[in-house]
Every structure is written in structure tokens, then in C-alpha cells.
Short mmCIF file of C-alpha atoms in Angstrom, two decimals:
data_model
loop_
_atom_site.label_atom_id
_atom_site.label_comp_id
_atom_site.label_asym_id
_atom_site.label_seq_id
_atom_site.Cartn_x
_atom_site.Cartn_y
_atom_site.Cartn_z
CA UNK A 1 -28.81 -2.27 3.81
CA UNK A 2 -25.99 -2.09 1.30
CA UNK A 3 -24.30 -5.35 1.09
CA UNK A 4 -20.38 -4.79 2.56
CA UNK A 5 -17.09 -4.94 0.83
CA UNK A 6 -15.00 -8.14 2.09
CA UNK A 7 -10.86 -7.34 1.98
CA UNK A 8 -8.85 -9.90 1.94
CA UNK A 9 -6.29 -9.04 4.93
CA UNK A 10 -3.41 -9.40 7.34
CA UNK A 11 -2.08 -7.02 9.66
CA UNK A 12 0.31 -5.03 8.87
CA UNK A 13 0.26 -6.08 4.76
CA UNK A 14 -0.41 -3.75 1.94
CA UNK A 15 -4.49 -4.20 2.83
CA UNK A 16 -3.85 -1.70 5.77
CA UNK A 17 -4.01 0.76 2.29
CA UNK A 18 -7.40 -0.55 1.41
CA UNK A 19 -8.59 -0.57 5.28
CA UNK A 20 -8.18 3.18 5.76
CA UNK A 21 -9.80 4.37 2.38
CA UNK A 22 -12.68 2.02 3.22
CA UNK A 23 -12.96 3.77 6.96
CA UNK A 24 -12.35 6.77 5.45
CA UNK A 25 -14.95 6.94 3.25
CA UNK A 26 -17.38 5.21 5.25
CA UNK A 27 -18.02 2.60 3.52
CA UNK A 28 -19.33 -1.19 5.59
CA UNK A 29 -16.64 -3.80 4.87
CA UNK A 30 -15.56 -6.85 6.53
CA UNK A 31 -12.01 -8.00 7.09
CA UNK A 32 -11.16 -11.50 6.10
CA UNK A 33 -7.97 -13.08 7.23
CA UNK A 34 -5.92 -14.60 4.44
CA UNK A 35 -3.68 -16.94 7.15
CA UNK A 36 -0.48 -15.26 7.13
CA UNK A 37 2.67 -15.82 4.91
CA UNK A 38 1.62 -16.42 1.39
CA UNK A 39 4.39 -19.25 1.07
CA UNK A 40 1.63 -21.46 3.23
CA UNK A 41 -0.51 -23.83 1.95
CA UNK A 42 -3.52 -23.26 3.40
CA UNK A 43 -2.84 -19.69 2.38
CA UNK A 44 -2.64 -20.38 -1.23
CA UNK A 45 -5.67 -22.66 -1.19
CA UNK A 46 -7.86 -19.63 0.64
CA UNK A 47 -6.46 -16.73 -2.07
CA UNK A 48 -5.96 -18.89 -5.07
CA UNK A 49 -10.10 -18.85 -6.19
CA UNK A 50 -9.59 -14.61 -5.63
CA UNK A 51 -6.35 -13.55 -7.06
CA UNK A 52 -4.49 -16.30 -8.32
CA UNK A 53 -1.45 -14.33 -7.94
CA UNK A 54 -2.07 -15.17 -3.97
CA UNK A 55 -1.59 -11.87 -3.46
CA UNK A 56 -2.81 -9.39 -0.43
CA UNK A 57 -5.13 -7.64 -0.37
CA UNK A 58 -7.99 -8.57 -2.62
CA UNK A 59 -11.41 -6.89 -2.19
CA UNK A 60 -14.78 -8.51 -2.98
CA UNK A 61 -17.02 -6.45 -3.98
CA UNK A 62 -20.66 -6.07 -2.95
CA UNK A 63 -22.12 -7.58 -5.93
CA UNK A 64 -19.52 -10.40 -5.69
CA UNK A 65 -17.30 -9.15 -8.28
CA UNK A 66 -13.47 -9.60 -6.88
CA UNK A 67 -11.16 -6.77 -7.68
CA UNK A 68 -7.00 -7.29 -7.48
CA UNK A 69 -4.19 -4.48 -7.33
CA UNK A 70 -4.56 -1.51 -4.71
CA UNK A 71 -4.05 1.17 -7.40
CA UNK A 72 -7.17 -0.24 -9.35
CA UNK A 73 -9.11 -0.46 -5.81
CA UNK A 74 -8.11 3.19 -4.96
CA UNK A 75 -9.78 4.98 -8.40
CA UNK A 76 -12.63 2.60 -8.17
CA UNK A 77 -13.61 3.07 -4.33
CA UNK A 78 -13.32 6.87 -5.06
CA UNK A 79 -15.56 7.06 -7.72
CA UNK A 80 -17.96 4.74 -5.18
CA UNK A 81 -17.39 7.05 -2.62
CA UNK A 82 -18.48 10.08 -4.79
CA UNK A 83 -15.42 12.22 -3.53
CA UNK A 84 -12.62 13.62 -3.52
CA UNK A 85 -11.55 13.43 -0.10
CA UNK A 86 -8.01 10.99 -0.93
CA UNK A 87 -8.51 11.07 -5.06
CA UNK A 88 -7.70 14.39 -6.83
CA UNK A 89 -10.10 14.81 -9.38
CA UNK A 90 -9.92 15.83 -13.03
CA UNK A 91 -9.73 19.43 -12.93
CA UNK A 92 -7.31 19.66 -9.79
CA UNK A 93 -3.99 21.05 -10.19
CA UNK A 94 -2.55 18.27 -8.05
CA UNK A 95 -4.32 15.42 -10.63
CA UNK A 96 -1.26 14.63 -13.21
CA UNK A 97 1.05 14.14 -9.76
CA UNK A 98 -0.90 12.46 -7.63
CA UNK A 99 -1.44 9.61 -11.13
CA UNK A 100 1.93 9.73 -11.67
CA UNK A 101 3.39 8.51 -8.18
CA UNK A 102 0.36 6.74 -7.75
CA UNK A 103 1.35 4.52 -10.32
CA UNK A 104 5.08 4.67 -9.29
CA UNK A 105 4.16 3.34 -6.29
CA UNK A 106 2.07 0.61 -6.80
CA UNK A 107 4.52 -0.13 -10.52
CA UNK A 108 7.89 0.39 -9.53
CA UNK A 109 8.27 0.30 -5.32
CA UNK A 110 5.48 -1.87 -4.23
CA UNK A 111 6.96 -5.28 -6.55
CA UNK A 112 9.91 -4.70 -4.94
CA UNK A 113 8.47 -6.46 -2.19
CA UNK A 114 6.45 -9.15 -4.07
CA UNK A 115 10.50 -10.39 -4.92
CA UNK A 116 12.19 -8.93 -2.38
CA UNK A 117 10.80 -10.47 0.49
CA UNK A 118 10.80 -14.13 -0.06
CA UNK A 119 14.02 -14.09 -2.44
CA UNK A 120 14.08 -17.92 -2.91
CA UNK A 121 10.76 -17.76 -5.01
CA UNK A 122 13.36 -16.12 -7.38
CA UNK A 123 16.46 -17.06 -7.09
CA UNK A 124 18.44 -19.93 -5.42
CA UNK A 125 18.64 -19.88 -1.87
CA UNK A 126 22.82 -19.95 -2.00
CA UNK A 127 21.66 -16.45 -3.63
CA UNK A 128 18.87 -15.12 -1.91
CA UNK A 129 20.63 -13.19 0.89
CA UNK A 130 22.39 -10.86 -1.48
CA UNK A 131 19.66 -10.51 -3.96
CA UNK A 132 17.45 -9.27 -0.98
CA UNK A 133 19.94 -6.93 -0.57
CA UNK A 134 20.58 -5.80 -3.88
CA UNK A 135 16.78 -5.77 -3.81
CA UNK A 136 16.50 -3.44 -0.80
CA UNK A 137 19.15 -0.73 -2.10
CA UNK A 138 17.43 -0.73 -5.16
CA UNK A 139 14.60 0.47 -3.23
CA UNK A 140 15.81 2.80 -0.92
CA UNK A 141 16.80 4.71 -4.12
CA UNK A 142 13.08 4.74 -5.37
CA UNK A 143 12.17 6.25 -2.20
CA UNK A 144 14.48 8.81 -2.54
CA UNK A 145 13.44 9.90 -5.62
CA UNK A 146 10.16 10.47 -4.18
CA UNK A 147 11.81 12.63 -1.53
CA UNK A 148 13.19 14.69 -3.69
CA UNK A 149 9.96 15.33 -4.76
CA UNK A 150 8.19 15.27 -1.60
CA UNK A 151 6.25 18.93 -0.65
CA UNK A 152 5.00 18.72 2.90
CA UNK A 153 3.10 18.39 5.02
CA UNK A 154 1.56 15.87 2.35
CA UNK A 155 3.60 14.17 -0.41
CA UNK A 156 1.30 16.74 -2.29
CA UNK A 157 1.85 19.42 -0.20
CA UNK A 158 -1.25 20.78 1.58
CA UNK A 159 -3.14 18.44 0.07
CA UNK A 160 -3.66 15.04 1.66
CA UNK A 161 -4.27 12.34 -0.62
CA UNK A 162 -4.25 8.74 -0.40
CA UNK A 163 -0.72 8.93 -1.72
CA UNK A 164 0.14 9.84 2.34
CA UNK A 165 -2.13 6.78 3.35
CA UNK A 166 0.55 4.25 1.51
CA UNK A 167 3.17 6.36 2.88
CA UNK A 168 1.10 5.59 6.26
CA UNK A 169 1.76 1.84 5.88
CA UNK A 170 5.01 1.22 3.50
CA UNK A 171 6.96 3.53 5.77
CA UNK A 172 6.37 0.83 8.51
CA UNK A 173 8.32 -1.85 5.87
CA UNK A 174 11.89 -2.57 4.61
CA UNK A 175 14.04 -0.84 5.21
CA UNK A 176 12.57 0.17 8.47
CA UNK A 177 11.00 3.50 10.21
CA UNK A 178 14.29 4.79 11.35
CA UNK A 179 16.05 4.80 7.66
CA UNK A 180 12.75 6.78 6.48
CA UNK A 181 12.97 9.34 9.24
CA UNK A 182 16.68 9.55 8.80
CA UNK A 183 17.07 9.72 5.13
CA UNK A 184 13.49 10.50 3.28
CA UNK A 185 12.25 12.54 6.32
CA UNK A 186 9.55 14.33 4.18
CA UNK A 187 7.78 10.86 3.32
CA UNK A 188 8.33 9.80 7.06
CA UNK A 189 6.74 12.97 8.27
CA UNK A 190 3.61 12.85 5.38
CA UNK A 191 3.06 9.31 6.16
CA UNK A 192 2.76 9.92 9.99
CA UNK A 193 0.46 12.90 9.61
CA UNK A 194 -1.65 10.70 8.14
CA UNK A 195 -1.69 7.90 10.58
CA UNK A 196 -2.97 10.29 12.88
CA UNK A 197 -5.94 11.10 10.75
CA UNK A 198 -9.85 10.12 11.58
CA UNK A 199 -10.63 7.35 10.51
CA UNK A 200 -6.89 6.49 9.66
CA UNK A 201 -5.69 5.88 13.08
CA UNK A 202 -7.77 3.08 14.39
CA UNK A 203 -6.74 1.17 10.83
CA UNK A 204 -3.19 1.79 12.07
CA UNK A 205 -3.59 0.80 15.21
CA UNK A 206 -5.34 -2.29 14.31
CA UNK A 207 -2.35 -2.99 11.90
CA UNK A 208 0.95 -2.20 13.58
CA UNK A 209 0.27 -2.34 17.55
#
């Protein structure tokens, strides 16, 4: 029996990404709780031997090997999984998009959280209030530049991709579901179709209930 993956986890955090391509696929994993807000101590003792970033998720794989960053996770567990179920491969048409907001994700909107979330790691606490909110603007206009891109019923169009399966979960985060179905209804509706997916939904469920 093939020896599982182990992800690094909590509910609800940017591992939910990682759970559903895992289920997806089919691939045996098991979930490890990382203990919550990363500010903790026990927290940073538990993640600081696997990513010494202490960041969520990390994935172990099965020949012990640790791997860091959900973008790197996503090309590797694809070429593991021998498909192209959520990855485009080379020779589709949908290949150089799905890279680039792949990347644009993971590079320019996901950070935005690493800071954005606990401000005081970065700046004073008499500050922290408005940088979050400076912080959260300057998101809201990275999402809609993905809007404006957005084809439907996928970010892709037709074709689903893992893109829609960190729509799935980010849509759930600052600065809320209701902005997103509001104002970048496209990436509200792509990550929602996914949710509903096999495989996807119990991952969801398990997440956000």
C-alpha cells in the first residue's frame, strides 16, 4: 500500500486548496492539524521543522520529502496524478492562462493575506487598522482584474481547472462572500460550481460548515 501524503491543515485555511486536489485525484492523505492561528506558540513550534515560514498548508510527501507553496504542490500532485483533470497540459489551448493566473494567484493575491491579516507582524499596532484596510482595497482590485477576465462557467470557461478550486476556498475570505457575489460575480459563480463538485464538496464541507 502506497504510503499517504500528510497536509499540514486547518479548516477553512488555504490547505482546503490542497484537500480537494488530493480527493480529487484520489490520492490517500492524512490531515494533520497545525493548532490554529500561526501567531501561537505551540503553532510555531509544530510548523517551524516543515516550513519555517510557519506557513499553512505544508504537504509531506510519501517518501518524507516536505513540499511548501500551493502553486508548487498543484504542478507536482498533477504530474503524480498522471492527469489532467484540474492541470491543463502542454498542448492545451487553455495552458499559457491557466500558468498565468495561477501564478497571479498564489504571487500577487494570496500574500495579501500572509500581511494583511495579522497587520501588527508588519506594522505598528497604532497602524495596523488602516494598513489592513489599505491592504484589503488593494485586494479587492486584484480580484477585479481577474473578473474582468473571468469566462464562465469556469474562470477558464468550460473548462474547470483547479484555478475554480482556489476560487472555491478564497471566495470564502476577506472581503467576504457577499462583496464577491456582488462585485466579481463571475469568480463567485466559478468558485461555487466547483464546491459542488465530487470529490470537492465533502472538502468544503469539512472546511466551512
Amino acid at each position: 500500500m502506497t504510503k499517504p501524503f500528510g497536509l499540514y491543515q486547518n479548516p477553512g485555511w488555504g490547505s482546503a486548496i490542497i484537500e480537494a486536489q488530493l480527493a480529487v485525484y484520489g490520492l490517500p492523505y492524512d490531515l494533520i492539524d497545525a493548532g490554529g492561528s500561526v501567531s501561537e506558540a505551540a503553532v510555531q513550534e509544530a510548523m517551524r521543522g516543515v516550513n519555517p515560514l510557519l506557513q499553512v498548508p505544508a504537504l509531506i510527501l510519501p517518501n518524507g520529502a516536505v513540499m511548501t507553496e500551493t502553486a508548487a504542490m498543484t504542478l507536482y500532485l498533477a504530474d503524480i496524478a498522471g492527469t489532467d483533470t484540474l492541470v491543463p497540459g502542454p498542448g492545451a489551448p487553455e495552458r499559457a492562462a491557466f500558468l498565468r493566473w495561477l501564478i497571479f494567484l498564489v504571487a500577487a493575491v494570496y500574500p495579501s493575506f500572509a500581511y494583511g491579516d495579522v497587520p501588527t507582524r508588519f506594522v505598528p499596532p497604532e497602524g495596523a487598522e488602516a494598513f489592513q484596510a489599505r491592504v484589503i482595497e488593494h485586494r479587492k482590485a486584484m480580484w477585479r482584474v481577474m473578473e474582468a477576465e473571468a469566462s464562465g462557467p469556469y474562470f477558464l470557461g468550460v473548462r474547470f481547472s483547479v484555478i475554480d478550486i482556489y476560487l472555491a476556498v478564497m471566495t470564502r475570505w476577506r472581503p467576504g462572500e457577499a462583496w464577491f457575489q456582488t462585485e466579481t460575480p463571475k469568480l463567485w459563480a466559478a468558485g461555487a460550481t466547483a464546491a459542488l463538485r465530487p470529490g470537492i464538496a465533502p472538502v468544503m464541507a469539512r472546511n466551512f460548515s
